[in-house]
Short mmCIF file of C-alpha atoms and ligand atoms in Angstrom, two decimals:
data_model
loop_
_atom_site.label_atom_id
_atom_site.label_comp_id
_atom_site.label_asym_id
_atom_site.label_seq_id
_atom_site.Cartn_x
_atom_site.Cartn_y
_atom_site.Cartn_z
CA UNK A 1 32.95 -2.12 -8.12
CA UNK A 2 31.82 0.50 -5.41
CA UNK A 3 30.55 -1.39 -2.16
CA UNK A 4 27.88 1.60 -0.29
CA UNK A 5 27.76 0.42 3.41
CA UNK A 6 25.71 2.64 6.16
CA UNK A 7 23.07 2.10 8.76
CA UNK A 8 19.74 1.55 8.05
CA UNK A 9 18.28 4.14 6.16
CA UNK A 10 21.36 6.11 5.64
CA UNK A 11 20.60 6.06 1.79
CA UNK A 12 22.69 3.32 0.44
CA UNK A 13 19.49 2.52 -1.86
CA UNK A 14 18.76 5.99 -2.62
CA UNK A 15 22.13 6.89 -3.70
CA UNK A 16 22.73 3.53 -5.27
CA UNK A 17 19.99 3.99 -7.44
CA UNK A 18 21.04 7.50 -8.05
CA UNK A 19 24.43 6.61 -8.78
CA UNK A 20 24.09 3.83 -11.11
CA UNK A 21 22.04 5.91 -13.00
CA UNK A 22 24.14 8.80 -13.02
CA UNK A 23 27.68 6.24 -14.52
CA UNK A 24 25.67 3.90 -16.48
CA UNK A 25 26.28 1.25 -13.54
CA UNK A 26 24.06 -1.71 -12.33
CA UNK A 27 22.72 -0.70 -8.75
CA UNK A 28 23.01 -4.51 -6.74
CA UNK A 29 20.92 -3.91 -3.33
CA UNK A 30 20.83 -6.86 -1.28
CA UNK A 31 18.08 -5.95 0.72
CA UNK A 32 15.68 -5.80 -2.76
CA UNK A 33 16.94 -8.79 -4.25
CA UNK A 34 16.11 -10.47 -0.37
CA UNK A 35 12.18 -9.06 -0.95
CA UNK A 36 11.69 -10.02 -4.74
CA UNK A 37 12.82 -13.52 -3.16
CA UNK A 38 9.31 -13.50 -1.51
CA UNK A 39 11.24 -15.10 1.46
CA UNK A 40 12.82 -14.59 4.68
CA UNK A 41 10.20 -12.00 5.99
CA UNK A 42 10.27 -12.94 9.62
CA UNK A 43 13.90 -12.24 9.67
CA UNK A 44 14.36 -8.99 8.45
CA UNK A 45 11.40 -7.97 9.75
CA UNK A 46 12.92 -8.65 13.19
CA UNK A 47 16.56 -6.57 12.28
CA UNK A 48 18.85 -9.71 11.51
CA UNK A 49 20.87 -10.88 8.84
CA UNK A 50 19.75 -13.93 6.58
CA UNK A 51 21.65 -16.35 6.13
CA UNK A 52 25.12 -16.01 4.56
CA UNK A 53 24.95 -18.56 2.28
CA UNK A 54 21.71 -17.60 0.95
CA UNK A 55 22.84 -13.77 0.19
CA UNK A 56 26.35 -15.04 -1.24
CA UNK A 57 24.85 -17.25 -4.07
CA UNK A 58 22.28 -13.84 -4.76
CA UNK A 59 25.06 -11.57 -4.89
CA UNK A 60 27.29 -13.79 -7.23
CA UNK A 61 24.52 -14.35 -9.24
CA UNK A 62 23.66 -10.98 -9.61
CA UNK A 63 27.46 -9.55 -9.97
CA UNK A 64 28.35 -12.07 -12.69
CA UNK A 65 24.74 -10.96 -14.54
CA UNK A 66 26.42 -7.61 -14.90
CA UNK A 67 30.04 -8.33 -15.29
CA UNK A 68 28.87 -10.56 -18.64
CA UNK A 69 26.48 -7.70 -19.71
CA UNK A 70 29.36 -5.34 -19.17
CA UNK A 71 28.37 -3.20 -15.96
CA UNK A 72 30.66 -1.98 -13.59
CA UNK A 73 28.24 -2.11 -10.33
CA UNK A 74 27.44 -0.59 -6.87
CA UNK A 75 26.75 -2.87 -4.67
CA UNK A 76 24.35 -1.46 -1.47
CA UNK A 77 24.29 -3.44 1.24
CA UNK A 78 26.74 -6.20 0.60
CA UNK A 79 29.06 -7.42 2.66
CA UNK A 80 26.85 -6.93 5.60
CA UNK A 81 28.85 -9.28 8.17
CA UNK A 82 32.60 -10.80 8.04
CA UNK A 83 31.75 -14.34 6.29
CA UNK A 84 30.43 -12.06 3.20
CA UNK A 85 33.39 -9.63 3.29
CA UNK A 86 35.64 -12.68 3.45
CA UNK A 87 34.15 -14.26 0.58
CA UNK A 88 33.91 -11.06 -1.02
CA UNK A 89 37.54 -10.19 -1.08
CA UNK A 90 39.03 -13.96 -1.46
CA UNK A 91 37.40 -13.83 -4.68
CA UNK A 92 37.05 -10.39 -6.00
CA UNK A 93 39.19 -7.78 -4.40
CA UNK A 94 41.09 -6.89 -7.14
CA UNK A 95 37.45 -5.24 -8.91
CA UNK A 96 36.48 -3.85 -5.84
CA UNK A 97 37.32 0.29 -6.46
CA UNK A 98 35.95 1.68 -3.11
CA UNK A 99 33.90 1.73 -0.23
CA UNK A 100 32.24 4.31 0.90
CA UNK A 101 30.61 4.60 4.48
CA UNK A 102 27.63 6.99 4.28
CA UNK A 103 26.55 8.40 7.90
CA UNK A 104 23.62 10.02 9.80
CA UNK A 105 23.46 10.42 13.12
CA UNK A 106 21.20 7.81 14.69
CA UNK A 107 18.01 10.75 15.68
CA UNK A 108 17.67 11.44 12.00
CA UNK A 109 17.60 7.88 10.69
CA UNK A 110 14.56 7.13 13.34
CA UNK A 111 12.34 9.70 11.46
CA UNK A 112 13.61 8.61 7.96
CA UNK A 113 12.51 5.17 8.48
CA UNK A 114 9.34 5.88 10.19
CA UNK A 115 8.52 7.86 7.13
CA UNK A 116 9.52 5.45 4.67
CA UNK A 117 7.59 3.02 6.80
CA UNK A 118 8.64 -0.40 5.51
CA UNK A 119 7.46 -3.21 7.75
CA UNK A 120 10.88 -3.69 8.97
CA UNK A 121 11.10 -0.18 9.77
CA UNK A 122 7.75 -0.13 12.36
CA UNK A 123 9.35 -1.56 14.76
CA UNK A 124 11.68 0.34 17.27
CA UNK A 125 13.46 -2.96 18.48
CA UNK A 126 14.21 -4.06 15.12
CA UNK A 127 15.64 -0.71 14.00
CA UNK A 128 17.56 -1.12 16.55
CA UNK A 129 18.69 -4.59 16.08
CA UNK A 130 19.92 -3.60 12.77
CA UNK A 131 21.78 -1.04 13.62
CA UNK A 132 23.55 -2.93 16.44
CA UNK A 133 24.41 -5.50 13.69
CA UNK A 134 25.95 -3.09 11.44
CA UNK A 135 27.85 -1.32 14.33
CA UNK A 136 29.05 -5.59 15.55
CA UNK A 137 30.39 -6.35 11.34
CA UNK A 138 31.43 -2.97 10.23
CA UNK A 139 34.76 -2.96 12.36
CA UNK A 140 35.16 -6.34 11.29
CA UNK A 141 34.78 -5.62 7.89
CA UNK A 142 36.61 -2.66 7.32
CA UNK A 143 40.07 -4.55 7.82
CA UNK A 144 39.42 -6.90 5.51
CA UNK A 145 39.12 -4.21 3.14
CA UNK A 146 42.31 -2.03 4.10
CA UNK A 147 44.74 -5.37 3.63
CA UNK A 148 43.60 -5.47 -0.10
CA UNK A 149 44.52 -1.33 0.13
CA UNK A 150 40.74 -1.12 -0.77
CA UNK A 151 40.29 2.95 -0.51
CA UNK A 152 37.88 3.75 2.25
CA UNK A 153 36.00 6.82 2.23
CA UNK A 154 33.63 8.21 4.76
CA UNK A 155 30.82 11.02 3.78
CA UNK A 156 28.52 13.19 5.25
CA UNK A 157 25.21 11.84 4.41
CA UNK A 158 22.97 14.52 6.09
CA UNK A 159 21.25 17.19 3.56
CA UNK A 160 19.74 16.62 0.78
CA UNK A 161 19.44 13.86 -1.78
CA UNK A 162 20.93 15.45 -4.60
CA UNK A 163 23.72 17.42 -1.66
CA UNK A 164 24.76 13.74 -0.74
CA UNK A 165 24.99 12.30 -4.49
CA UNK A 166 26.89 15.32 -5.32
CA UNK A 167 29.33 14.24 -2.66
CA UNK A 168 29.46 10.53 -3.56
CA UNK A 169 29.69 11.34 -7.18
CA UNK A 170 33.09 13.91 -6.44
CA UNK A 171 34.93 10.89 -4.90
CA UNK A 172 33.83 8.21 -7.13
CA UNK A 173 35.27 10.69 -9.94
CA UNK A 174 38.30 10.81 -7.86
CA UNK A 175 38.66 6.69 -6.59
CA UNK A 176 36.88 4.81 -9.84
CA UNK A 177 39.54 5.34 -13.22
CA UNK A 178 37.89 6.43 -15.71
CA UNK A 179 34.37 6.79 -14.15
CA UNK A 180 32.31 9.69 -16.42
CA UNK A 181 29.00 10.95 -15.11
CA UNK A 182 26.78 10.33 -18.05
CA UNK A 183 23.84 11.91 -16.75
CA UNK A 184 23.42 15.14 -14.13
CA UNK A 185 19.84 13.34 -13.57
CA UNK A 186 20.68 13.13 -10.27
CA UNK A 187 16.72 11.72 -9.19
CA UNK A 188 14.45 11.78 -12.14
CA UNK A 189 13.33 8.96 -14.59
CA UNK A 190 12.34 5.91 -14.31
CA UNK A 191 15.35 3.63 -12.94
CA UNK A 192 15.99 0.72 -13.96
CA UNK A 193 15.86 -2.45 -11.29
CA UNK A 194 18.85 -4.29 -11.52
CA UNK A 195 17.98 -7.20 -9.65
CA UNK A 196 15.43 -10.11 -9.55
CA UNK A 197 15.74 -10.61 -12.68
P1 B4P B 201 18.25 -2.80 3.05
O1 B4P B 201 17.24 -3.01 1.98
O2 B4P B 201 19.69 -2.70 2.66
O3 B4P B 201 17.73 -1.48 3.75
P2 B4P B 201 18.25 -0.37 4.73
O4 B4P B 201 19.68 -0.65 5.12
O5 B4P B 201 17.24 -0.32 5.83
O6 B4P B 201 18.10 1.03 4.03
P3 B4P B 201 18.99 2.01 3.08
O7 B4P B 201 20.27 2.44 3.73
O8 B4P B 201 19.09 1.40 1.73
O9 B4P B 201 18.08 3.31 3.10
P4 B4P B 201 17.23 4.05 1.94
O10 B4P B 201 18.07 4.54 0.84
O11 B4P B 201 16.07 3.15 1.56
O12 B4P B 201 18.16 -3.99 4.15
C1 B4P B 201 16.93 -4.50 4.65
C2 B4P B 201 17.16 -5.84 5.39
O13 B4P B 201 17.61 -6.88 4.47
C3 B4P B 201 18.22 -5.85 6.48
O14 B4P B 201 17.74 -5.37 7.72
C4 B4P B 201 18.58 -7.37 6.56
O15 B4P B 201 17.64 -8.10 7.30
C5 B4P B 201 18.51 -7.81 5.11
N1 B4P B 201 19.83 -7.74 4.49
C6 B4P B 201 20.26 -6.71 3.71
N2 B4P B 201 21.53 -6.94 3.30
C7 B4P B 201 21.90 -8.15 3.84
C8 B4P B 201 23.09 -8.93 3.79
N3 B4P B 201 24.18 -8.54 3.09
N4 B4P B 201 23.14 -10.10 4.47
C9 B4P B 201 22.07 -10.53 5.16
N5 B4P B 201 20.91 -9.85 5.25
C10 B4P B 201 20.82 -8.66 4.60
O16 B4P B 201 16.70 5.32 2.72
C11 B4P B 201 15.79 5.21 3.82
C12 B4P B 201 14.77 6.33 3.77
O17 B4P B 201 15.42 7.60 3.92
C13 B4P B 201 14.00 6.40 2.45
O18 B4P B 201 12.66 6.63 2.71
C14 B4P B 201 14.62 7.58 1.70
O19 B4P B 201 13.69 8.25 0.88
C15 B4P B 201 15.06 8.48 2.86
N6 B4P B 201 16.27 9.25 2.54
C16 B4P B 201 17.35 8.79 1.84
N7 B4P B 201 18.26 9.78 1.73
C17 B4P B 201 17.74 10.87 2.40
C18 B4P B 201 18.21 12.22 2.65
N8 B4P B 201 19.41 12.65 2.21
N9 B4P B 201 17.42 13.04 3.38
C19 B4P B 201 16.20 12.62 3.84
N10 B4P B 201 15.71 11.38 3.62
C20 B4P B 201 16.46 10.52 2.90
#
């Protein structure tokens, strides 16, 4: 298990979905399986976190889906604040291979997300907001993670899509036993959706 965190728009579901792809791994993005729920609009619309309980029973769902159906997984998005992380290593640290922060300086992430255009992204505040919540948990959560001796790696995510997935896939190689690109697709095909399901 490879937990992606970043700020918004830094490309945690870009490269997840690259990624998975690229091992033959299940891509588990939060913030998708929080749309397909139909719900909780007015709160990420407005930059904040829904509530924990309600993303912990998705996630499990989700990661035991793939665990029985034999998928190692990436998981994009997830822990997002300290009650997640806590659940998420109290019950799971020993899968968890890696996390990787992926980072873009602030000025570029503003035009990425006003051309990806999302309705959470047309906002100013609430980009904002949700980068001021990641900046609040991510100290908080990378502790957590270095008590279990979780490896922590940060990367350059600036350049291109396939220049940042080449990164990412060099130190999954290096953190993940075992882990074999199975595919040098790096962004074509159809992907699968992992979640919602
Ligand atoms: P997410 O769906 O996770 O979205 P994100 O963080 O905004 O974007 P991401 O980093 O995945 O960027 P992407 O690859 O799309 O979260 C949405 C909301 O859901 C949150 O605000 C929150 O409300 C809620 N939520 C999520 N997780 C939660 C949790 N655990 N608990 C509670 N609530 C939670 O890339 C962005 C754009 O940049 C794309 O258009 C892409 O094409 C482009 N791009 C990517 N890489 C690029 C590159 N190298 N160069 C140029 N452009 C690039």
């Amino acid at each position: 298990m490879i937990i992606l965190f970043g700020l918004a728009g830094s490309g945690k579901g870009t490269q997840g979905k690259a990624l998975s792809e690229i091992f033959g791994w299940r891509w588990l993005s939060v913030g998708e399986a929080i749309r397909q729920t139909g719900k909780f609009k007015e709160i990420t619309d407005c930059g904040e976190l829904v509530p924990d309980e309600k993303v912990i029973e998705l996630m499990n769902n989700q990661i035991k889906k793939a665990e029985l159906e034999g998928f190692n997984v990436i998981l994009d998005g997830y822990p997002r604040d300290v009650v997640q992380a806590e659940y998420l290593v109290n019950n799971m640290a020993e899968k968890i291979e890696g996390a990787i922060i992926l980072e873009v300086p602030k000025e570029e992430l503003y035009e990425r997300l006003a051309l990806r255009g999302r309705d959470d992204d047309l906002e100013k505040d609430s980009i904002n907001r949700r980068f001021e919540v990641f900046e609040q948990n991510i100290d908080l959560i990378l502790p957590l993670l270095e008590e279990k001796n979780i490896p922590i790696e940060h990367v350059n995510g600036v350049g291109s899509v396939e220049e940042v997935t080449s990164r990412l896939v060099e130190i999954i190689k290096r953190i993940v036993p075992g882990a074999t690109p199975q595919s040098n697709d790096v962004n074509g095909g159809e992907i699968e959706k992992s979640y919602g399901e």
